[in-house]
Amino acid sequence: MKDLLSTIPRAPVTCFWEITDACNLRCIHCEAEAGERSVDELGLPEALSLADDLAAAGCQQVMLTGGEPLVRADWPAIAACLAAKHIDVTVISNGLLVNEKVLARLIASGVTGVSISLDGTRAVHDEIRCPPRPSGRSSYDAAIQAITLLAASPLKTGVITQVHQRNIDDLTQMHETAVSLGADVWQVQLAMPLGRLLSLKYAYLIDPAQILSLVEQLSALIDKGGVAIAVGDNIGYYSKAEPKLRGSLRGKAGFWTGCKAGHRLVAICANGDVKGCPSHPRSFAVDNVRNTPFLEIWQNAKNFSYTTEWDEQLLEGGCRNCQFRRVCRAGCTTMAYAVTGTIYNNPFCVQQVTASYPGQ
């Protein structure tokens, strides 16, 4: 079986750019532990220069995230600069600041889409996405209002859900909500034990055995239709539903071809640190754009050797002898690292769970 990822041309097609660490919420599952603005946050001139470098490197899509990107006052200038270079710009937000005025600024800045986080029913979402101090305002209500406003606009509207113990049984209801609100895309991914969730992982992190039922649920919801479902990279792999799960957005069968961090995907932190994936811990940063121009960082493939020089001999545990090992590469790098301390073994996998629980 051939290592397919190495046959795909390498380019930073998609960039997740955390333009600020500042946030108006203190979500308990925040991987970045966002809250206060970093003192070393890139200034506007640096950000605009970085936008030039991203365009020169062949970037096609930038996701502006954080923190809460709309907290940063000059976000329209960054978005407009990227859009002027024919880069597709999407803003990922918690929705608290989205109103008619902000919507107009999003459109005027050339933003093409906005994705709003929605992590359960009202009670569950408000429990998870809480403000730094009591405000009396429901973050769930704000998210619903934002999605409603966006869905009626020209912008592509997405809903992002982190799956955890408190909402895994409510996905059908959440699907109905996304459909009724008129969302274009519903992205579903697993909450991972990183950042603030490290201290609460036993209360929120799903058990690997639940992957099987999750895959069945998502397969059924894709069949149900009403909204395109983007299945996260940390859900799978190679069940009978794999072609459906990986192909739902494109409308044709697909399958997981390995973690694309540092190969087709790149992430930039608020201070200019460069990582292969936005979910990677800061310890995965390979360099900083203040030290080395982004294009030079990217062109040095050795910076992302865990992808560009991947070696199947390093695989461990159930991944070591898996029949899909050369294609899968242990699934989501971040999930593997978060739960095992290595990127070469991933128990959150249909293949491993099926082997461990053959009766399921």
Short mmCIF file of the C-alpha atoms (twelve columns), coordinates in Angstrom:
data_MODEL
# 
_entry.id   MODEL 
# 
loop_
_atom_site.group_PDB 
_atom_site.id 
_atom_site.type_symbol 
_atom_site.label_atom_id 
_atom_site.label_alt_id 
_atom_site.label_comp_id 
_atom_site.label_asym_id 
_atom_site.label_seq_id 
_atom_site.Cartn_x 
_atom_site.Cartn_y 
_atom_site.Cartn_z 
_atom_site.pdbx_PDB_model_num 
ATOM 1   C CA . MET A 1   0.000   0.000  0.000  1 
ATOM 2   C CA . LYS A 2   1.536   3.319  -1.091 1 
ATOM 3   C CA . ASP A 3   2.107   6.354  1.130  1 
ATOM 4   C CA . LEU A 4   -0.342  8.620  -0.709 1 
ATOM 5   C CA . LEU A 5   0.377   11.893 1.040  1 
ATOM 6   C CA . SER A 6   3.909   12.036 -0.329 1 
ATOM 7   C CA . THR A 7   2.492   12.004 -3.872 1 
ATOM 8   C CA . ILE A 8   0.443   15.175 -3.280 1 
ATOM 9   C CA . PRO A 9   2.260   18.468 -4.100 1 
ATOM 10  C CA . ARG A 10  3.326   20.333 -0.975 1 
ATOM 11  C CA . ALA A 11  1.926   23.873 -0.508 1 
ATOM 12  C CA . PRO A 12  0.384   25.885 2.377  1 
ATOM 13  C CA . VAL A 13  -3.023  25.784 0.732  1 
ATOM 14  C CA . THR A 14  -4.913  26.392 3.985  1 
ATOM 15  C CA . CYS A 15  -3.664  28.578 6.828  1 
ATOM 16  C CA . PHE A 16  -5.218  28.934 10.273 1 
ATOM 17  C CA . TRP A 17  -4.074  32.294 11.603 1 
ATOM 18  C CA . GLU A 18  -4.664  33.107 15.261 1 
ATOM 19  C CA . ILE A 19  -4.578  36.883 14.915 1 
ATOM 20  C CA . THR A 20  -5.001  37.371 18.675 1 
ATOM 21  C CA . ASP A 21  -4.989  35.446 21.943 1 
ATOM 22  C CA . ALA A 22  -7.537  37.864 23.383 1 
ATOM 23  C CA . CYS A 23  -11.021 36.451 23.906 1 
ATOM 24  C CA . ASN A 24  -14.307 37.522 25.467 1 
ATOM 25  C CA . LEU A 25  -14.978 33.988 26.714 1 
ATOM 26  C CA . ARG A 26  -13.022 31.442 28.760 1 
ATOM 27  C CA . CYS A 27  -14.186 28.198 27.149 1 
ATOM 28  C CA . ILE A 28  -13.247 25.174 29.223 1 
ATOM 29  C CA . HIS A 29  -12.189 23.165 26.172 1 
ATOM 30  C CA . CYS A 30  -10.037 25.904 24.617 1 
ATOM 31  C CA . GLU A 31  -6.881  24.306 23.251 1 
ATOM 32  C CA . ALA A 32  -5.054  27.655 23.224 1 
ATOM 33  C CA . GLU A 33  -6.213  28.719 26.709 1 
ATOM 34  C CA . ALA A 34  -7.101  32.062 25.138 1 
ATOM 35  C CA . GLY A 35  -8.058  35.059 27.243 1 
ATOM 36  C CA . GLU A 36  -5.754  38.049 27.444 1 
ATOM 37  C CA . ARG A 37  -4.022  39.692 24.515 1 
ATOM 38  C CA . SER A 38  -0.384  38.608 24.223 1 
ATOM 39  C CA . VAL A 39  2.154   41.370 24.711 1 
ATOM 40  C CA . ASP A 40  4.093   40.023 21.716 1 
ATOM 41  C CA . GLU A 41  1.107   39.878 19.336 1 
ATOM 42  C CA . LEU A 42  2.062   40.748 15.751 1 
ATOM 43  C CA . GLY A 43  1.360   44.405 14.997 1 
ATOM 44  C CA . LEU A 44  -0.620  45.471 11.947 1 
ATOM 45  C CA . PRO A 45  2.418   46.212 9.727  1 
ATOM 46  C CA . GLU A 46  3.818   42.774 10.582 1 
ATOM 47  C CA . ALA A 47  0.457   41.145 9.908  1 
ATOM 48  C CA . LEU A 48  0.115   42.822 6.514  1 
ATOM 49  C CA . SER A 49  3.649   41.757 5.588  1 
ATOM 50  C CA . LEU A 50  2.782   38.208 6.609  1 
ATOM 51  C CA . ALA A 51  -0.277  38.347 4.371  1 
ATOM 52  C CA . ASP A 52  2.049   39.190 1.466  1 
ATOM 53  C CA . ASP A 53  4.225   36.193 2.323  1 
ATOM 54  C CA . LEU A 54  1.254   33.832 2.546  1 
ATOM 55  C CA . ALA A 55  0.129   34.885 -0.916 1 
ATOM 56  C CA . ALA A 56  3.643   34.427 -2.294 1 
ATOM 57  C CA . ALA A 57  3.786   30.925 -0.796 1 
ATOM 58  C CA . GLY A 58  0.621   29.892 -2.639 1 
ATOM 59  C CA . CYS A 59  -1.870  30.072 0.211  1 
ATOM 60  C CA . GLN A 60  -5.451  29.879 -1.067 1 
ATOM 61  C CA . GLN A 61  -7.517  30.023 2.103  1 
ATOM 62  C CA . VAL A 62  -6.985  31.701 5.474  1 
ATOM 63  C CA . MET A 63  -9.073  31.041 8.552  1 
ATOM 64  C CA . LEU A 64  -8.841  34.023 10.905 1 
ATOM 65  C CA . THR A 65  -9.200  32.712 14.419 1 
ATOM 66  C CA . GLY A 66  -7.910  33.327 17.932 1 
ATOM 67  C CA . GLY A 67  -8.815  33.817 20.698 1 
ATOM 68  C CA . GLU A 68  -11.786 35.682 19.342 1 
ATOM 69  C CA . PRO A 69  -10.582 37.349 16.114 1 
ATOM 70  C CA . LEU A 70  -13.309 40.015 16.185 1 
ATOM 71  C CA . VAL A 71  -11.873 41.324 19.465 1 
ATOM 72  C CA . ARG A 72  -8.852  42.580 17.547 1 
ATOM 73  C CA . ALA A 73  -9.765  46.077 16.350 1 
ATOM 74  C CA . ASP A 74  -7.809  45.959 13.086 1 
ATOM 75  C CA . TRP A 75  -9.132  42.601 11.864 1 
ATOM 76  C CA . PRO A 76  -10.856 44.260 8.864  1 
ATOM 77  C CA . ALA A 77  -7.502  45.537 7.581  1 
ATOM 78  C CA . ILE A 78  -5.961  42.065 7.824  1 
ATOM 79  C CA . ALA A 79  -8.967  40.436 6.141  1 
ATOM 80  C CA . ALA A 80  -9.053  43.052 3.374  1 
ATOM 81  C CA . CYS A 81  -5.332  42.653 2.690  1 
ATOM 82  C CA . LEU A 82  -5.720  38.895 2.284  1 
ATOM 83  C CA . ALA A 83  -8.835  39.238 0.133  1 
ATOM 84  C CA . ALA A 84  -7.070  41.732 -2.124 1 
ATOM 85  C CA . LYS A 85  -4.532  39.005 -2.838 1 
ATOM 86  C CA . HIS A 86  -7.338  36.653 -3.933 1 
ATOM 87  C CA . ILE A 87  -7.108  34.564 -0.771 1 
ATOM 88  C CA . ASP A 88  -10.409 33.181 0.491  1 
ATOM 89  C CA . VAL A 89  -10.974 34.494 4.039  1 
ATOM 90  C CA . THR A 90  -13.140 32.828 6.680  1 
ATOM 91  C CA . VAL A 91  -13.584 34.123 10.230 1 
ATOM 92  C CA . ILE A 92  -14.035 31.624 13.073 1 
ATOM 93  C CA . SER A 93  -15.931 33.239 15.939 1 
ATOM 94  C CA . ASN A 94  -17.941 32.543 19.074 1 
ATOM 95  C CA . GLY A 95  -20.601 34.917 17.742 1 
ATOM 96  C CA . LEU A 96  -20.787 37.323 20.679 1 
ATOM 97  C CA . LEU A 97  -19.714 40.325 18.613 1 
ATOM 98  C CA . VAL A 98  -21.582 39.490 15.416 1 
ATOM 99  C CA . ASN A 99  -24.297 42.075 14.689 1 
ATOM 100 C CA . GLU A 100 -25.525 44.030 11.679 1 
ATOM 101 C CA . LYS A 101 -22.638 46.502 11.861 1 
ATOM 102 C CA . VAL A 102 -20.001 43.779 12.108 1 
ATOM 103 C CA . LEU A 103 -21.696 41.840 9.309  1 
ATOM 104 C CA . ALA A 104 -21.391 44.874 7.043  1 
ATOM 105 C CA . ARG A 105 -17.693 45.173 7.919  1 
ATOM 106 C CA . LEU A 106 -17.161 41.468 7.202  1 
ATOM 107 C CA . ILE A 107 -18.664 41.830 3.745  1 
ATOM 108 C CA . ALA A 108 -16.834 45.085 3.022  1 
ATOM 109 C CA . SER A 109 -13.520 43.497 4.067  1 
ATOM 110 C CA . GLY A 110 -13.891 40.709 1.514  1 
ATOM 111 C CA . VAL A 111 -14.591 37.927 4.004  1 
ATOM 112 C CA . THR A 112 -16.440 35.087 2.278  1 
ATOM 113 C CA . GLY A 113 -17.543 33.018 5.261  1 
ATOM 114 C CA . VAL A 114 -17.983 32.936 9.014  1 
ATOM 115 C CA . SER A 115 -18.109 29.851 11.217 1 
ATOM 116 C CA . ILE A 116 -19.723 30.004 14.659 1 
ATOM 117 C CA . SER A 117 -19.029 27.542 17.454 1 
ATOM 118 C CA . LEU A 118 -22.012 25.665 18.893 1 
ATOM 119 C CA . ASP A 119 -21.198 22.984 21.432 1 
ATOM 120 C CA . GLY A 120 -24.477 21.535 22.623 1 
ATOM 121 C CA . THR A 121 -27.875 22.488 23.900 1 
ATOM 122 C CA . ARG A 122 -28.277 25.890 25.534 1 
ATOM 123 C CA . ALA A 123 -27.397 24.653 29.027 1 
ATOM 124 C CA . VAL A 124 -24.377 22.649 27.845 1 
ATOM 125 C CA . HIS A 125 -23.056 25.367 25.540 1 
ATOM 126 C CA . ASP A 126 -23.336 28.034 28.259 1 
ATOM 127 C CA . GLU A 127 -21.598 25.765 30.742 1 
ATOM 128 C CA . ILE A 128 -18.670 25.279 28.368 1 
ATOM 129 C CA . ARG A 129 -18.452 28.732 26.771 1 
ATOM 130 C CA . CYS A 130 -18.490 30.985 29.786 1 
ATOM 131 C CA . PRO A 131 -17.423 34.647 30.153 1 
ATOM 132 C CA . PRO A 132 -14.434 35.643 32.320 1 
ATOM 133 C CA . ARG A 133 -16.919 37.108 34.806 1 
ATOM 134 C CA . PRO A 134 -20.705 36.686 35.204 1 
ATOM 135 C CA . SER A 135 -22.575 38.746 32.623 1 
ATOM 136 C CA . GLY A 136 -26.089 37.340 32.594 1 
ATOM 137 C CA . ARG A 137 -25.847 36.894 28.830 1 
ATOM 138 C CA . SER A 138 -26.217 33.470 27.238 1 
ATOM 139 C CA . SER A 139 -23.346 32.658 24.882 1 
ATOM 140 C CA . TYR A 140 -25.660 30.105 23.249 1 
ATOM 141 C CA . ASP A 141 -28.285 32.731 22.470 1 
ATOM 142 C CA . ALA A 142 -25.571 34.983 21.029 1 
ATOM 143 C CA . ALA A 143 -24.299 32.141 18.826 1 
ATOM 144 C CA . ILE A 144 -27.807 31.359 17.562 1 
ATOM 145 C CA . GLN A 145 -28.443 35.023 16.794 1 
ATOM 146 C CA . ALA A 146 -25.129 35.249 14.936 1 
ATOM 147 C CA . ILE A 147 -25.840 32.141 12.851 1 
ATOM 148 C CA . THR A 148 -29.327 33.422 12.024 1 
ATOM 149 C CA . LEU A 149 -27.949 36.782 10.907 1 
ATOM 150 C CA . LEU A 150 -25.146 35.239 8.860  1 
ATOM 151 C CA . ALA A 151 -27.375 32.661 7.186  1 
ATOM 152 C CA . ALA A 152 -29.525 35.490 5.809  1 
ATOM 153 C CA . SER A 153 -26.443 37.221 4.385  1 
ATOM 154 C CA . PRO A 154 -24.306 36.492 1.304  1 
ATOM 155 C CA . LEU A 155 -21.617 34.942 3.506  1 
ATOM 156 C CA . LYS A 156 -21.108 31.192 3.715  1 
ATOM 157 C CA . THR A 157 -22.273 30.209 7.178  1 
ATOM 158 C CA . GLY A 158 -20.665 27.415 9.157  1 
ATOM 159 C CA . VAL A 159 -21.365 25.839 12.521 1 
ATOM 160 C CA . ILE A 160 -18.518 24.134 14.388 1 
ATOM 161 C CA . THR A 161 -19.176 21.547 17.084 1 
ATOM 162 C CA . GLN A 162 -16.694 19.889 19.427 1 
ATOM 163 C CA . VAL A 163 -18.024 16.449 20.365 1 
ATOM 164 C CA . HIS A 164 -17.692 15.516 24.040 1 
ATOM 165 C CA . GLN A 165 -19.514 13.506 26.693 1 
ATOM 166 C CA . ARG A 166 -22.066 16.255 27.298 1 
ATOM 167 C CA . ASN A 167 -23.315 16.502 23.707 1 
ATOM 168 C CA . ILE A 168 -22.597 13.193 21.976 1 
ATOM 169 C CA . ASP A 169 -26.192 12.090 22.550 1 
ATOM 170 C CA . ASP A 170 -27.596 15.383 21.250 1 
ATOM 171 C CA . LEU A 171 -26.084 15.392 17.767 1 
ATOM 172 C CA . THR A 172 -29.399 14.675 16.052 1 
ATOM 173 C CA . GLN A 173 -30.928 17.664 17.823 1 
ATOM 174 C CA . MET A 174 -27.918 19.805 16.920 1 
ATOM 175 C CA . HIS A 175 -28.205 18.711 13.302 1 
ATOM 176 C CA . GLU A 176 -31.832 19.829 13.305 1 
ATOM 177 C CA . THR A 177 -30.750 23.182 14.759 1 
ATOM 178 C CA . ALA A 178 -28.104 23.692 12.072 1 
ATOM 179 C CA . VAL A 179 -30.630 22.822 9.360  1 
ATOM 180 C CA . SER A 180 -33.362 25.050 10.780 1 
ATOM 181 C CA . LEU A 181 -30.963 28.007 11.050 1 
ATOM 182 C CA . GLY A 182 -29.950 27.651 7.408  1 
ATOM 183 C CA . ALA A 183 -26.273 26.879 7.970  1 
ATOM 184 C CA . ASP A 184 -24.292 25.883 4.883  1 
ATOM 185 C CA . VAL A 185 -21.832 23.617 6.669  1 
ATOM 186 C CA . TRP A 186 -21.746 21.834 10.010 1 
ATOM 187 C CA . GLN A 187 -18.231 20.865 11.067 1 
ATOM 188 C CA . VAL A 188 -18.066 18.105 13.674 1 
ATOM 189 C CA . GLN A 189 -14.816 17.240 15.455 1 
ATOM 190 C CA . LEU A 190 -13.697 15.629 18.695 1 
ATOM 191 C CA . ALA A 191 -12.813 17.705 21.722 1 
ATOM 192 C CA . MET A 192 -9.196  16.883 22.571 1 
ATOM 193 C CA . PRO A 193 -7.402  16.867 25.944 1 
ATOM 194 C CA . LEU A 194 -5.383  20.019 25.388 1 
ATOM 195 C CA . GLY A 195 -5.236  23.431 27.024 1 
ATOM 196 C CA . ARG A 196 -7.955  23.986 29.614 1 
ATOM 197 C CA . LEU A 197 -9.572  20.611 28.938 1 
ATOM 198 C CA . LEU A 198 -6.549  18.795 30.363 1 
ATOM 199 C CA . SER A 199 -7.863  19.235 33.894 1 
ATOM 200 C CA . LEU A 200 -11.407 18.219 32.909 1 
ATOM 201 C CA . LYS A 201 -10.737 15.535 30.333 1 
ATOM 202 C CA . TYR A 202 -12.292 12.699 32.321 1 
ATOM 203 C CA . ALA A 203 -15.582 14.589 32.500 1 
ATOM 204 C CA . TYR A 204 -15.679 15.610 28.837 1 
ATOM 205 C CA . LEU A 205 -13.425 13.498 26.646 1 
ATOM 206 C CA . ILE A 206 -15.329 10.669 24.979 1 
ATOM 207 C CA . ASP A 207 -14.097 7.092  25.301 1 
ATOM 208 C CA . PRO A 208 -12.441 5.616  22.199 1 
ATOM 209 C CA . ALA A 209 -15.127 2.920  22.137 1 
ATOM 210 C CA . GLN A 210 -17.715 5.643  21.452 1 
ATOM 211 C CA . ILE A 211 -16.086 6.347  18.092 1 
ATOM 212 C CA . LEU A 212 -18.077 3.517  16.543 1 
ATOM 213 C CA . SER A 213 -21.468 4.931  17.505 1 
ATOM 214 C CA . LEU A 214 -20.317 8.446  16.588 1 
ATOM 215 C CA . VAL A 215 -19.401 7.295  13.088 1 
ATOM 216 C CA . GLU A 216 -22.807 5.613  12.762 1 
ATOM 217 C CA . GLN A 217 -24.566 8.789  13.922 1 
ATOM 218 C CA . LEU A 218 -22.680 10.995 11.492 1 
ATOM 219 C CA . SER A 219 -23.265 8.575  8.628  1 
ATOM 220 C CA . ALA A 220 -27.007 8.639  9.306  1 
ATOM 221 C CA . LEU A 221 -27.071 12.433 9.573  1 
ATOM 222 C CA . ILE A 222 -25.196 12.792 6.279  1 
ATOM 223 C CA . ASP A 223 -27.863 10.607 4.683  1 
ATOM 224 C CA . LYS A 224 -30.546 12.753 6.273  1 
ATOM 225 C CA . GLY A 225 -29.212 15.839 4.501  1 
ATOM 226 C CA . GLY A 226 -30.260 19.432 5.034  1 
ATOM 227 C CA . VAL A 227 -26.746 20.693 5.744  1 
ATOM 228 C CA . ALA A 228 -23.324 19.637 4.467  1 
ATOM 229 C CA . ILE A 229 -21.381 17.889 7.234  1 
ATOM 230 C CA . ALA A 230 -17.614 18.292 7.470  1 
ATOM 231 C CA . VAL A 231 -16.260 15.399 9.517  1 
ATOM 232 C CA . GLY A 232 -13.191 16.401 11.524 1 
ATOM 233 C CA . ASP A 233 -9.782  14.888 10.881 1 
ATOM 234 C CA . ASN A 234 -9.769  13.328 14.350 1 
ATOM 235 C CA . ILE A 235 -12.823 11.137 13.626 1 
ATOM 236 C CA . GLY A 236 -12.426 7.805  11.789 1 
ATOM 237 C CA . TYR A 237 -10.737 5.814  10.237 1 
ATOM 238 C CA . TYR A 238 -11.607 3.344  7.443  1 
ATOM 239 C CA . SER A 239 -14.951 2.088  8.623  1 
ATOM 240 C CA . LYS A 240 -17.544 1.101  6.039  1 
ATOM 241 C CA . ALA A 241 -18.781 4.692  6.286  1 
ATOM 242 C CA . GLU A 242 -15.331 6.167  5.500  1 
ATOM 243 C CA . PRO A 243 -16.100 7.151  1.863  1 
ATOM 244 C CA . LYS A 244 -19.261 8.909  3.014  1 
ATOM 245 C CA . LEU A 245 -17.655 10.684 5.979  1 
ATOM 246 C CA . ARG A 246 -14.666 11.973 3.996  1 
ATOM 247 C CA . GLY A 247 -16.636 12.784 0.881  1 
ATOM 248 C CA . SER A 248 -19.705 14.492 2.314  1 
ATOM 249 C CA . LEU A 249 -18.519 18.048 1.592  1 
ATOM 250 C CA . ARG A 250 -17.431 17.366 -1.975 1 
ATOM 251 C CA . GLY A 251 -20.389 15.192 -2.809 1 
ATOM 252 C CA . LYS A 252 -18.248 12.236 -3.818 1 
ATOM 253 C CA . ALA A 253 -16.543 9.368  -2.004 1 
ATOM 254 C CA . GLY A 254 -13.246 10.066 -0.283 1 
ATOM 255 C CA . PHE A 255 -10.947 8.609  2.342  1 
ATOM 256 C CA . TRP A 256 -8.412  9.753  4.920  1 
ATOM 257 C CA . THR A 257 -4.927  10.159 3.425  1 
ATOM 258 C CA . GLY A 258 -2.973  11.178 6.512  1 
ATOM 259 C CA . CYS A 259 -2.342  14.325 8.541  1 
ATOM 260 C CA . LYS A 260 -1.588  17.227 6.202  1 
ATOM 261 C CA . ALA A 261 0.049   19.462 8.815  1 
ATOM 262 C CA . GLY A 262 3.119   21.029 7.252  1 
ATOM 263 C CA . HIS A 263 2.201   19.574 3.868  1 
ATOM 264 C CA . ARG A 264 -1.049  21.250 2.768  1 
ATOM 265 C CA . LEU A 265 -1.849  22.974 6.044  1 
ATOM 266 C CA . VAL A 266 -0.086  25.532 8.226  1 
ATOM 267 C CA . ALA A 267 -0.934  27.514 11.357 1 
ATOM 268 C CA . ILE A 268 0.336   30.829 12.664 1 
ATOM 269 C CA . CYS A 269 0.068   31.918 16.283 1 
ATOM 270 C CA . ALA A 270 -0.679  35.456 17.447 1 
ATOM 271 C CA . ASN A 271 3.014   36.061 18.185 1 
ATOM 272 C CA . GLY A 272 4.172   34.793 14.786 1 
ATOM 273 C CA . ASP A 273 5.072   31.235 15.764 1 
ATOM 274 C CA . VAL A 274 4.528   28.781 12.903 1 
ATOM 275 C CA . LYS A 275 3.079   25.288 13.402 1 
ATOM 276 C CA . GLY A 276 1.807   22.634 11.039 1 
ATOM 277 C CA . CYS A 277 -1.699  22.559 12.503 1 
ATOM 278 C CA . PRO A 278 -3.748  24.974 14.645 1 
ATOM 279 C CA . SER A 279 -4.474  22.245 17.177 1 
ATOM 280 C CA . HIS A 280 -0.825  21.393 17.746 1 
ATOM 281 C CA . PRO A 281 0.527   22.514 21.133 1 
ATOM 282 C CA . ARG A 282 2.827   25.556 21.023 1 
ATOM 283 C CA . SER A 283 5.745   23.179 21.600 1 
ATOM 284 C CA . PHE A 284 5.259   22.079 17.962 1 
ATOM 285 C CA . ALA A 285 6.221   25.554 16.683 1 
ATOM 286 C CA . VAL A 286 9.096   25.268 14.197 1 
ATOM 287 C CA . ASP A 287 10.103  28.946 13.932 1 
ATOM 288 C CA . ASN A 288 8.751   32.490 14.162 1 
ATOM 289 C CA . VAL A 289 8.102   34.926 11.309 1 
ATOM 290 C CA . ARG A 290 9.952   37.626 13.234 1 
ATOM 291 C CA . ASN A 291 13.082  35.481 13.034 1 
ATOM 292 C CA . THR A 292 12.638  33.953 9.586  1 
ATOM 293 C CA . PRO A 293 10.341  35.034 6.737  1 
ATOM 294 C CA . PHE A 294 7.324   32.756 6.410  1 
ATOM 295 C CA . LEU A 295 8.196   31.686 2.873  1 
ATOM 296 C CA . GLU A 296 11.632  30.553 4.039  1 
ATOM 297 C CA . ILE A 297 10.130  28.688 6.989  1 
ATOM 298 C CA . TRP A 298 7.710   26.879 4.705  1 
ATOM 299 C CA . GLN A 299 10.215  26.064 1.986  1 
ATOM 300 C CA . ASN A 300 12.411  24.247 4.504  1 
ATOM 301 C CA . ALA A 301 10.474  20.970 4.492  1 
ATOM 302 C CA . LYS A 302 12.624  19.630 7.326  1 
ATOM 303 C CA . ASN A 303 10.801  22.047 9.645  1 
ATOM 304 C CA . PHE A 304 7.827   19.690 9.326  1 
ATOM 305 C CA . SER A 305 9.774   16.446 9.181  1 
ATOM 306 C CA . TYR A 306 7.109   14.548 11.140 1 
ATOM 307 C CA . THR A 307 5.051   14.835 7.953  1 
ATOM 308 C CA . THR A 308 7.571   15.414 5.167  1 
ATOM 309 C CA . GLU A 309 9.947   12.674 6.341  1 
ATOM 310 C CA . TRP A 310 7.363   10.392 7.860  1 
ATOM 311 C CA . ASP A 311 8.682   6.925  8.753  1 
ATOM 312 C CA . GLU A 312 6.276   4.038  9.297  1 
ATOM 313 C CA . GLN A 313 8.935   2.248  11.377 1 
ATOM 314 C CA . LEU A 314 8.183   4.720  14.163 1 
ATOM 315 C CA . LEU A 315 4.560   3.619  14.481 1 
ATOM 316 C CA . GLU A 316 3.569   2.137  17.832 1 
ATOM 317 C CA . GLY A 317 0.716   0.245  19.460 1 
ATOM 318 C CA . GLY A 318 -2.226  -0.729 17.320 1 
ATOM 319 C CA . CYS A 319 -1.023  1.521  14.500 1 
ATOM 320 C CA . ARG A 320 2.219   -0.377 13.994 1 
ATOM 321 C CA . ASN A 321 0.781   -3.327 12.077 1 
ATOM 322 C CA . CYS A 322 -2.461  -1.809 10.820 1 
ATOM 323 C CA . GLN A 323 -3.211  -2.581 7.190  1 
ATOM 324 C CA . PHE A 324 -3.888  1.120  6.576  1 
ATOM 325 C CA . ARG A 325 -0.736  2.408  8.272  1 
ATOM 326 C CA . ARG A 326 0.982   3.804  5.154  1 
ATOM 327 C CA . VAL A 327 -2.075  5.815  4.183  1 
ATOM 328 C CA . CYS A 328 -3.421  6.724  7.609  1 
ATOM 329 C CA . ARG A 329 -0.130  7.621  9.336  1 
ATOM 330 C CA . ALA A 330 -1.800  7.168  12.764 1 
ATOM 331 C CA . GLY A 331 -4.671  9.504  11.983 1 
ATOM 332 C CA . CYS A 332 -4.878  12.952 13.556 1 
ATOM 333 C CA . THR A 333 -1.412  13.909 14.775 1 
ATOM 334 C CA . THR A 334 -2.749  16.156 17.521 1 
ATOM 335 C CA . MET A 335 -5.164  13.601 18.958 1 
ATOM 336 C CA . ALA A 336 -2.491  10.904 18.929 1 
ATOM 337 C CA . TYR A 337 -0.045  13.173 20.751 1 
ATOM 338 C CA . ALA A 338 -2.650  14.438 23.219 1 
ATOM 339 C CA . VAL A 339 -3.725  10.996 24.399 1 
ATOM 340 C CA . THR A 340 -0.526  8.932  24.059 1 
ATOM 341 C CA . GLY A 341 2.345   11.441 24.112 1 
ATOM 342 C CA . THR A 342 3.471   10.264 20.672 1 
ATOM 343 C CA . ILE A 343 2.226   11.043 17.160 1 
ATOM 344 C CA . TYR A 344 2.674   7.408  16.178 1 
ATOM 345 C CA . ASN A 345 -0.189  5.731  18.030 1 
ATOM 346 C CA . ASN A 346 -3.821  6.798  18.007 1 
ATOM 347 C CA . PRO A 347 -6.389  4.798  20.026 1 
ATOM 348 C CA . PHE A 348 -9.204  7.089  18.794 1 
ATOM 349 C CA . CYS A 349 -9.564  4.998  15.664 1 
ATOM 350 C CA . VAL A 350 -12.258 2.686  14.323 1 
ATOM 351 C CA . GLN A 351 -9.644  0.066  13.481 1 
ATOM 352 C CA . GLN A 352 -8.145  -0.002 16.977 1 
ATOM 353 C CA . VAL A 353 -11.526 0.100  18.689 1 
ATOM 354 C CA . THR A 354 -12.872 -2.715 16.535 1 
ATOM 355 C CA . ALA A 355 -9.815  -4.822 17.376 1 
ATOM 356 C CA . SER A 356 -10.197 -4.075 21.086 1 
ATOM 357 C CA . TYR A 357 -13.990 -4.528 21.191 1 
ATOM 358 C CA . PRO A 358 -14.744 -7.133 18.483 1 
ATOM 359 C CA . GLY A 359 -18.287 -7.623 19.743 1 
ATOM 360 C CA . GLN A 360 -19.306 -4.037 19.057 1 
# 
